[in-house]
XYZ file of C-alpha atoms in Angstrom:
223
model
C 52.485 -32.422 -11.870
C 52.853 -28.660 -11.496
C 49.426 -27.175 -12.037
C 50.044 -23.840 -10.335
C 53.202 -22.241 -8.984
C 54.175 -19.430 -6.635
C 57.686 -18.685 -5.432
C 58.408 -19.493 -1.796
C 61.059 -21.234 0.273
C 62.025 -24.611 -1.106
C 60.627 -27.606 0.721
C 58.119 -25.664 2.818
C 54.463 -26.732 3.006
C 51.410 -24.476 3.120
C 47.721 -25.234 3.546
C 46.098 -23.775 0.429
C 42.551 -25.008 1.017
C 40.750 -26.155 4.161
C 41.703 -29.778 4.704
C 44.189 -29.806 1.794
C 47.968 -29.679 1.853
C 50.239 -28.853 -1.059
C 53.931 -29.557 -1.493
C 56.630 -27.125 -2.617
C 59.346 -28.650 -4.790
C 63.071 -27.905 -4.705
C 62.596 -25.079 -7.248
C 60.101 -23.279 -5.028
C 57.062 -24.201 -7.102
C 53.822 -24.945 -5.316
C 52.352 -28.299 -6.349
C 48.586 -28.347 -5.962
C 46.551 -31.578 -5.704
C 44.903 -32.318 -9.074
C 41.387 -32.208 -7.610
C 41.951 -28.710 -6.229
C 43.626 -27.556 -9.454
C 40.676 -28.825 -11.497
C 38.204 -27.023 -9.234
C 40.085 -23.759 -9.734
C 40.383 -24.299 -13.483
C 44.184 -24.296 -13.385
C 46.040 -25.496 -16.454
C 49.482 -25.083 -17.936
C 50.072 -21.597 -19.303
C 47.166 -20.052 -17.419
C 47.298 -17.097 -15.054
C 45.944 -17.042 -11.512
C 45.369 -14.322 -8.956
C 47.364 -14.663 -5.724
C 46.572 -12.339 -2.803
C 49.259 -11.879 -0.151
C 47.826 -11.666 3.368
C 51.108 -11.580 5.241
C 51.240 -15.000 6.870
C 48.809 -16.520 4.384
C 47.769 -16.275 0.758
C 44.601 -16.620 -1.274
C 44.629 -18.328 -4.680
C 41.826 -17.457 -7.075
C 40.484 -19.231 -10.118
C 42.434 -19.124 -13.339
C 41.663 -16.107 -15.504
C 41.299 -18.584 -18.371
C 38.604 -20.542 -16.526
C 34.904 -19.953 -17.138
C 33.317 -19.721 -13.668
C 29.655 -18.911 -14.278
C 27.213 -18.792 -17.182
C 24.087 -16.653 -16.887
C 21.024 -17.866 -18.757
C 18.024 -15.587 -19.122
C 15.356 -18.112 -20.029
C 12.810 -15.310 -20.441
C 12.576 -11.558 -19.997
C 8.896 -11.813 -19.043
C 7.777 -11.288 -15.461
C 4.557 -11.571 -13.499
C 5.281 -8.451 -11.410
C 5.572 -4.782 -12.288
C 7.958 -3.436 -9.652
C 8.378 0.323 -9.378
C 12.174 -0.045 -9.549
C 12.243 -2.358 -12.593
C 14.145 -1.494 -15.756
C 11.007 -2.336 -17.736
C 9.682 1.083 -16.753
C 12.181 2.664 -19.160
C 12.296 0.177 -22.042
C 9.923 -1.060 -24.695
C 11.499 -4.420 -25.509
C 9.015 -7.164 -26.369
C 8.864 -10.116 -24.012
C 10.136 -13.455 -25.207
C 11.554 -16.759 -24.070
C 14.519 -18.952 -24.931
C 13.636 -22.063 -26.881
C 14.620 -25.421 -25.453
C 16.609 -25.997 -28.645
C 18.717 -22.893 -27.985
C 19.164 -23.937 -24.368
C 20.369 -27.368 -25.473
C 23.013 -25.641 -27.592
C 24.199 -23.737 -24.517
C 24.486 -26.982 -22.572
C 26.386 -28.709 -25.371
C 28.946 -25.925 -25.183
C 29.280 -26.287 -21.408
C 29.989 -29.996 -21.723
C 33.312 -29.116 -23.350
C 34.371 -26.791 -20.491
C 36.361 -28.126 -17.531
C 35.730 -27.638 -14.716
C 32.012 -27.330 -15.464
C 30.952 -23.753 -14.626
C 27.956 -22.784 -12.535
C 24.831 -22.252 -14.608
C 22.743 -19.399 -13.220
C 19.152 -18.822 -14.291
C 18.429 -15.105 -13.987
C 18.315 -11.733 -15.669
C 15.634 -9.106 -16.178
C 12.933 -11.757 -16.360
C 11.362 -14.114 -13.832
C 12.685 -17.614 -14.654
C 9.457 -19.292 -13.523
C 7.610 -17.395 -16.249
C 9.150 -19.910 -18.676
C 6.869 -22.965 -19.012
C 9.811 -25.334 -19.516
C 11.979 -24.068 -16.654
C 11.936 -27.323 -14.664
C 12.986 -29.272 -17.745
C 15.836 -26.827 -18.318
C 17.000 -27.069 -14.691
C 17.024 -30.861 -14.843
C 18.986 -30.834 -18.104
C 21.479 -28.374 -16.622
C 22.001 -30.587 -13.571
C 22.732 -33.537 -15.866
C 25.758 -31.662 -17.267
C 27.407 -31.969 -13.869
C 28.027 -28.419 -12.675
C 26.260 -26.394 -9.983
C 22.915 -24.852 -10.955
C 21.461 -21.742 -9.322
C 18.293 -19.741 -9.845
C 16.987 -16.353 -8.762
C 13.264 -15.730 -8.466
C 10.854 -13.214 -6.988
C 9.362 -16.138 -5.088
C 5.750 -15.702 -6.112
C 5.706 -18.959 -8.080
C 6.889 -21.040 -5.137
C 4.429 -23.607 -3.813
C 4.718 -27.074 -2.339
C 4.705 -28.771 -5.741
C 7.433 -26.498 -7.123
C 9.527 -26.780 -3.966
C 9.391 -30.572 -3.952
C 10.406 -30.634 -7.625
C 13.398 -28.366 -7.010
C 14.488 -30.635 -4.174
C 14.054 -33.735 -6.335
C 16.059 -32.262 -9.208
C 18.787 -31.106 -6.833
C 18.945 -27.375 -7.568
C 22.085 -26.227 -5.772
C 20.951 -22.783 -4.656
C 17.705 -20.860 -4.813
C 18.041 -17.089 -4.603
C 14.883 -15.205 -3.669
C 14.688 -11.480 -4.378
C 12.853 -9.668 -1.584
C 12.668 -5.867 -1.495
C 11.002 -4.851 1.748
C 11.089 -6.470 5.193
C 7.457 -5.658 5.970
C 4.334 -6.237 3.862
C 3.911 -2.455 3.542
C 7.489 -1.827 2.369
C 7.346 -4.816 0.048
C 4.117 -3.642 -1.545
C 5.552 -0.152 -2.011
C 8.275 -1.557 -4.289
C 6.747 -4.702 -5.749
C 3.217 -3.300 -6.093
C 1.983 -6.657 -4.767
C 1.095 -8.163 -1.385
C 3.008 -11.439 -1.809
C 5.476 -11.179 1.098
C 3.456 -13.274 3.604
C 3.018 -16.001 0.981
C 6.729 -15.977 0.112
C 7.721 -16.257 3.781
C 5.394 -19.227 4.166
C 6.890 -20.969 1.141
C 10.475 -20.353 2.294
C 9.603 -21.899 5.660
C 8.185 -24.880 3.770
C 11.389 -25.141 1.734
C 13.512 -25.116 4.892
C 11.355 -27.869 6.358
C 11.247 -30.115 3.293
C 14.913 -29.899 2.377
C 15.889 -31.204 5.830
C 14.457 -34.532 4.680
C 16.619 -34.485 1.554
C 19.937 -36.395 1.780
C 21.838 -33.494 0.199
C 19.992 -30.692 1.984
C 19.460 -28.836 -1.297
C 18.684 -26.290 -2.505
C 20.621 -23.886 -0.331
C 18.837 -20.586 0.134
C 20.050 -17.085 -0.672
C 18.203 -13.794 -0.200
C 18.853 -10.895 -2.596
C 17.685 -7.373 -1.831
C 18.245 -3.848 -3.090
C 19.080 -1.443 -0.275
C 16.983 1.715 -0.558
C 16.166 4.675 1.664
């Protein structure tokens, strides 16, 4: 089945993904393995991005494929950072109802391949009292689930629950590499605590069969 095609010499093979080989038919069409095509969201009539790197090429996801869905469970936050957009807005704080979230998930169930669901936005996701329930429901849909947090809500109980649920990646936003720089931006002295909890996460996830969640650090580069 032709699920994606680029013109090349007939009969020649190329490696299009680490550990995966694809065949080129007599018409010069590249035949991708169904599992790889599904992962890239390729379907008949779709358009893909192909980057030419001379002796190699890079195939991107289909432009018709939904890759990531951002869910802002709440716009509330427990910090008052000096760089936050809340300093210039007067929007009331609120939170997404579980009923609304369930409607989002029902829509994702009809999308193949299942896109990544990312909890984040202007708010701190852990400010939502039902966040763990929402993460577990999102994981049940079958796609990757990621979350970004300022890290102040992390503790052993929360970390163990994230590992149990199988959160795929935990992003922690840290602005400032020293307690003094951190406090200058975040107006809080939480950096030592956050570092302790991230060390705990690294230790506990080594005991998990899947080694999840993976850890990402997000920072805003400033003078």
